[in-house]
Coordinates of C-alpha atoms in Angstrom, one line a residue:
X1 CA -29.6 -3.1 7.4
X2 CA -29.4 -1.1 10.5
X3 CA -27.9 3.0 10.6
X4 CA -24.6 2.2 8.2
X5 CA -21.5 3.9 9.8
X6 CA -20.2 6.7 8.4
X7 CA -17.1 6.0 5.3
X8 CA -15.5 8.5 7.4
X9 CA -15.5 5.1 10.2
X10 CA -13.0 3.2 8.1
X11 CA -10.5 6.5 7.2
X12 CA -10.0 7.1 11.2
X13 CA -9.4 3.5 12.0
X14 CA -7.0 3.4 9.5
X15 CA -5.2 6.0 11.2
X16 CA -5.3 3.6 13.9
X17 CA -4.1 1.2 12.7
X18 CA -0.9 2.8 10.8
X19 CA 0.3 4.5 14.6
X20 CA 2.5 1.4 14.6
X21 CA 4.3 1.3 11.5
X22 CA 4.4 5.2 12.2
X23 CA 6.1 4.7 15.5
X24 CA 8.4 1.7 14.1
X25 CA 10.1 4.5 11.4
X26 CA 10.6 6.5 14.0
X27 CA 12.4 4.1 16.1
X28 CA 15.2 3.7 13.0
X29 CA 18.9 5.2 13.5
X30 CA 18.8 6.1 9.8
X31 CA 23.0 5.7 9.7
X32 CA 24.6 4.3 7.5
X33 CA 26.2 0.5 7.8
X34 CA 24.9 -2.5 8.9
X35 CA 21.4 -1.2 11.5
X36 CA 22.0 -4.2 13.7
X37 CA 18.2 -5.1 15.3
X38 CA 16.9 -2.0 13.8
X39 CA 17.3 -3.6 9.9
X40 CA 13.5 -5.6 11.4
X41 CA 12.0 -2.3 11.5
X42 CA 12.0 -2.3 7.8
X43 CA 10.2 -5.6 7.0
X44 CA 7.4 -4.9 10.0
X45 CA 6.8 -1.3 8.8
X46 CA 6.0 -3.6 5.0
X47 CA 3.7 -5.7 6.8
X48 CA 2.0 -3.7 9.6
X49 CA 1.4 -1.2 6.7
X50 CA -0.1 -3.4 4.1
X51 CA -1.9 -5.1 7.2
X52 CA -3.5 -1.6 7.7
X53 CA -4.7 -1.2 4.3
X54 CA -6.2 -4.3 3.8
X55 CA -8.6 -3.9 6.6
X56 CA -9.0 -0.2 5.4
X57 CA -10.0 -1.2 2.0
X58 CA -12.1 -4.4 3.7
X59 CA -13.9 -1.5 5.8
X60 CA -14.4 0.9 3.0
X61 CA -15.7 -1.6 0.7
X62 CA -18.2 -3.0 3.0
X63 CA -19.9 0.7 4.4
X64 CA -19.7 1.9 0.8
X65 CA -21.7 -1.4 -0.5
X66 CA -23.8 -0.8 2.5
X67 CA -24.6 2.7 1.4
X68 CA -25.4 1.3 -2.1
X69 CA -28.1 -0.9 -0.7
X70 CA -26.3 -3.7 -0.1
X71 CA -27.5 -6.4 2.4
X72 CA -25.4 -8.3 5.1
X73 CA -24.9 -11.7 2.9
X74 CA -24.1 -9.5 -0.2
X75 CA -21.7 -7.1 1.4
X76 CA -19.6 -10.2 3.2
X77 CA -19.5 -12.0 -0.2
X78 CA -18.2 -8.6 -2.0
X79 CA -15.6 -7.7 0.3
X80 CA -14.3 -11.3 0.2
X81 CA -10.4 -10.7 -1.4
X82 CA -7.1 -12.1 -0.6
X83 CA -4.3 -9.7 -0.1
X84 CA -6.0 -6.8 -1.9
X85 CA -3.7 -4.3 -3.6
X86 CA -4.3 -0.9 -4.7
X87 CA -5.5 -2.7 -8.4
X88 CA -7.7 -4.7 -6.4
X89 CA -9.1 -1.9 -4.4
X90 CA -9.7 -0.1 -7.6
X91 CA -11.5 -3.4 -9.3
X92 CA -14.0 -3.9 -6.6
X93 CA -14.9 0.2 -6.5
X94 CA -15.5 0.2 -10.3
X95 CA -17.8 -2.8 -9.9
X96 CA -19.7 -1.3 -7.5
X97 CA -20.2 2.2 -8.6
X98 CA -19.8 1.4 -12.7
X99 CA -17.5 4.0 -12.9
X100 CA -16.4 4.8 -16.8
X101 CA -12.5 3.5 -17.7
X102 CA -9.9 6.4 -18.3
X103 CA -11.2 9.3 -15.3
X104 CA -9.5 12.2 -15.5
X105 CA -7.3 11.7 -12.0
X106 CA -5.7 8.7 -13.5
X107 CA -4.3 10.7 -15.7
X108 CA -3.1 13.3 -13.6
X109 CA -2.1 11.1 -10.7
X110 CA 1.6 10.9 -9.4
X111 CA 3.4 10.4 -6.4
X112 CA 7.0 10.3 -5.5
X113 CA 8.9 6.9 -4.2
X114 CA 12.6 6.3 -3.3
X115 CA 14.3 5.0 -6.3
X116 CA 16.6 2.1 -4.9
X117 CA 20.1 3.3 -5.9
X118 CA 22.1 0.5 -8.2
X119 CA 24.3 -2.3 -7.1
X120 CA 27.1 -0.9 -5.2
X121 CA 25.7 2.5 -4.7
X122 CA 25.1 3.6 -1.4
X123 CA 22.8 6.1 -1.3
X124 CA 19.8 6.5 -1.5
X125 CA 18.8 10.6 -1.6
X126 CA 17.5 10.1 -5.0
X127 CA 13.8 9.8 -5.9
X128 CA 11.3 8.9 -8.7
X129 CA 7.7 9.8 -9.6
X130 CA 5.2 7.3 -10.6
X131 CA 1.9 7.6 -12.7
X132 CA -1.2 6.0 -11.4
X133 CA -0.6 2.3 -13.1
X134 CA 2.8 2.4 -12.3
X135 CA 1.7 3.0 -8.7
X136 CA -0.1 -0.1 -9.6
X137 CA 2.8 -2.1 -10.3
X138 CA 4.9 -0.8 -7.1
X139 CA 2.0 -2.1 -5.0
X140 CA 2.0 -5.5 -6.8
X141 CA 5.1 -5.9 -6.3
X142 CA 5.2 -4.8 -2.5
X143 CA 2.4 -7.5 -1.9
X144 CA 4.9 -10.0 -2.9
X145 CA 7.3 -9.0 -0.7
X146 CA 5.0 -9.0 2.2
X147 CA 4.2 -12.5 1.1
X148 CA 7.8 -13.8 0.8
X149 CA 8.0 -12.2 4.7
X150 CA 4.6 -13.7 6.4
X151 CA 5.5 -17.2 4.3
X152 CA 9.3 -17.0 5.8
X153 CA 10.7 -17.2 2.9
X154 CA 13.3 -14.6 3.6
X155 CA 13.9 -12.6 6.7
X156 CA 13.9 -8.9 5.7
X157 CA 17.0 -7.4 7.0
X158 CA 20.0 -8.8 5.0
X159 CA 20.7 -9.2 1.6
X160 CA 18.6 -12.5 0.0
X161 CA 17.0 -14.0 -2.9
X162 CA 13.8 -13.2 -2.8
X163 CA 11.8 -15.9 -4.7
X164 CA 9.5 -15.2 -7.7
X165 CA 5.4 -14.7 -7.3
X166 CA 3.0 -17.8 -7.7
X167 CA 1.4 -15.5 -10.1
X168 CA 1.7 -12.5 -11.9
X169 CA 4.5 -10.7 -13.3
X170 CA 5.4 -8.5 -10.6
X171 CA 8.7 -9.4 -8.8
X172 CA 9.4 -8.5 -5.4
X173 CA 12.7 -7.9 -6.4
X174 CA 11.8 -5.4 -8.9
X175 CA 11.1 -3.1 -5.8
X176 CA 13.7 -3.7 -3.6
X177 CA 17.9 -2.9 -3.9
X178 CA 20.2 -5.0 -6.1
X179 CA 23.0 -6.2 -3.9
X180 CA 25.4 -8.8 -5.4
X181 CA 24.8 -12.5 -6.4
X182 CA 21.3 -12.1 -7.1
X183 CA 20.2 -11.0 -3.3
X184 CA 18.5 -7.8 -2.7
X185 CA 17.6 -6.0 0.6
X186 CA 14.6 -4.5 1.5
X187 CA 16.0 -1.2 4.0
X188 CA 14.3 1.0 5.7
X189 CA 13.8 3.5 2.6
X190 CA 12.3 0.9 0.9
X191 CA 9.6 0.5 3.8
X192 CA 8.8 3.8 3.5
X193 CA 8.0 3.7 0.3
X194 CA 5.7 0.9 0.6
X195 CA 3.5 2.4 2.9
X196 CA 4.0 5.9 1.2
X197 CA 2.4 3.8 -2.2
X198 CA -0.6 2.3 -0.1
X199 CA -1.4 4.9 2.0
X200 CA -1.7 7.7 -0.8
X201 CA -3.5 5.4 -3.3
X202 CA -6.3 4.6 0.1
X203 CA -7.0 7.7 -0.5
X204 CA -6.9 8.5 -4.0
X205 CA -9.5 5.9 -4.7
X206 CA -11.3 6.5 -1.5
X207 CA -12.0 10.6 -2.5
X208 CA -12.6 9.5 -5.7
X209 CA -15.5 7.1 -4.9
X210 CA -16.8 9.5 -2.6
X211 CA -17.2 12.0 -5.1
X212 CA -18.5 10.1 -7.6
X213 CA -21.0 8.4 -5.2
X214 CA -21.7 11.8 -3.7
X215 CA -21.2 11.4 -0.1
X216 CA -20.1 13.0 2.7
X217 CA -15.8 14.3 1.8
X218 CA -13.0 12.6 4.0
X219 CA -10.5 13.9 6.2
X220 CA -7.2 12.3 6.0
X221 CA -5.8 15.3 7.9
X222 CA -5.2 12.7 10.8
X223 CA -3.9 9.7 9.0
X224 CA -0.2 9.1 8.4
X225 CA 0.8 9.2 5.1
X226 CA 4.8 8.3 5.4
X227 CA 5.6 11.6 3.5
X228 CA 9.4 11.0 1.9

């Protein structure tokens, strides 16, 4: 193959690629009570953040395989996913570098996430911390709800039923708010925790692969990370 970019390529368009979603939080009232237009910003900071990831983790993938050796025909096949997730993500670096099951970082891995508050609470100033697979699960079930947004099957800024996956166990629900009847909302504290979960595990797996692979460190220092 010709001079393979930098990993360091796919970390700064990333950045890129997350100034929207970045600006779009921004844009929010944050008060309390029905946000009027603003409730959209919630479901397009979901997908224009998962958007970003996937073609981060579709770039890493590819200049890492590259790096390994990797020809054009082989790196196109490997990097061939459909809605990766963070497990996904994780699959295709262990199958590439071999890495041994149980590493230390899984184990000490957490991050925090807005806890949705119960049906008929309305706050939402508390906050939970998640392990590495339960990071796992979050992300699952934040691909869904991307999925029941780009399919239309809800809107994103009112209470609904959001339907069950196609497969898997991961509900969409099971990330979102309770609200009565069965519906729950997405918000936009909800958002920020989606792209909080992505962004943070892009670059927990990312360092990790780099130093296992023993190449070149990352900066993130320039990459929005949604911080709560």
């Amino acid at each position: 193959m010709n001079q393979v970019p930098a990993l360091q390529t796919a970390v700064d368009r990333y950045s890129n690629a997350l100034a929207v979603p970045t600006m779009l939080e921004k844009l929010h009232p944050r008060k309390q009570g029905n946000p009027g237009n603003a409730g959209a910003l919630a479901p397009a900071i979901v997908l224009t953040s998962i958007s970003a990831y996937e073609g981060f983790a579709e770039e890493f993938l590819a200049i890492l395989a590259a790096h390994r050796g990797q020809n054009y025909a082989q790196v196109a096949k490997f990097v061939t996913m459909n809605n990766p997730t963070v497990a996904t993500f994780e699959s295709k670096l262990k199958q590439l570098l071999q890495w041994p099951a149980n590493q230390n970082w899984e184990k000490q891995f957490s991050m925090s996430v807005w806890d949705p508050p119960r049906e008929g609470a309305s706050t939402w100033i508390t906050q939970r911390t998640l392990s590495w697979n339960e990071t796992k699960d979050q992300a699952e079930g934040w691909m869904q709800v991307r999925h029941c947004l780009s399919h239309g099957l809800v809107r994103g800024y009112r209470p609904e039923i959001w339907p069950g996956p196609l497969k898997g166990t991961v509900q969409a629900s099971g990330v979102l708010r309770p609200q009565k009847n069965g519906k729950h909302s997405l918000s936009l504290h909800g958002a920020e925790s989606c792209a909080h979960i992505y962004r943070l595990a892009a670059q927990q797996l990312s360092d990790a692969a780099v130093g296992y692979a023993a190449l070149a460190s990352l900066n993130w220092s320039n990459c929005p990370d949604f911080a709560l």
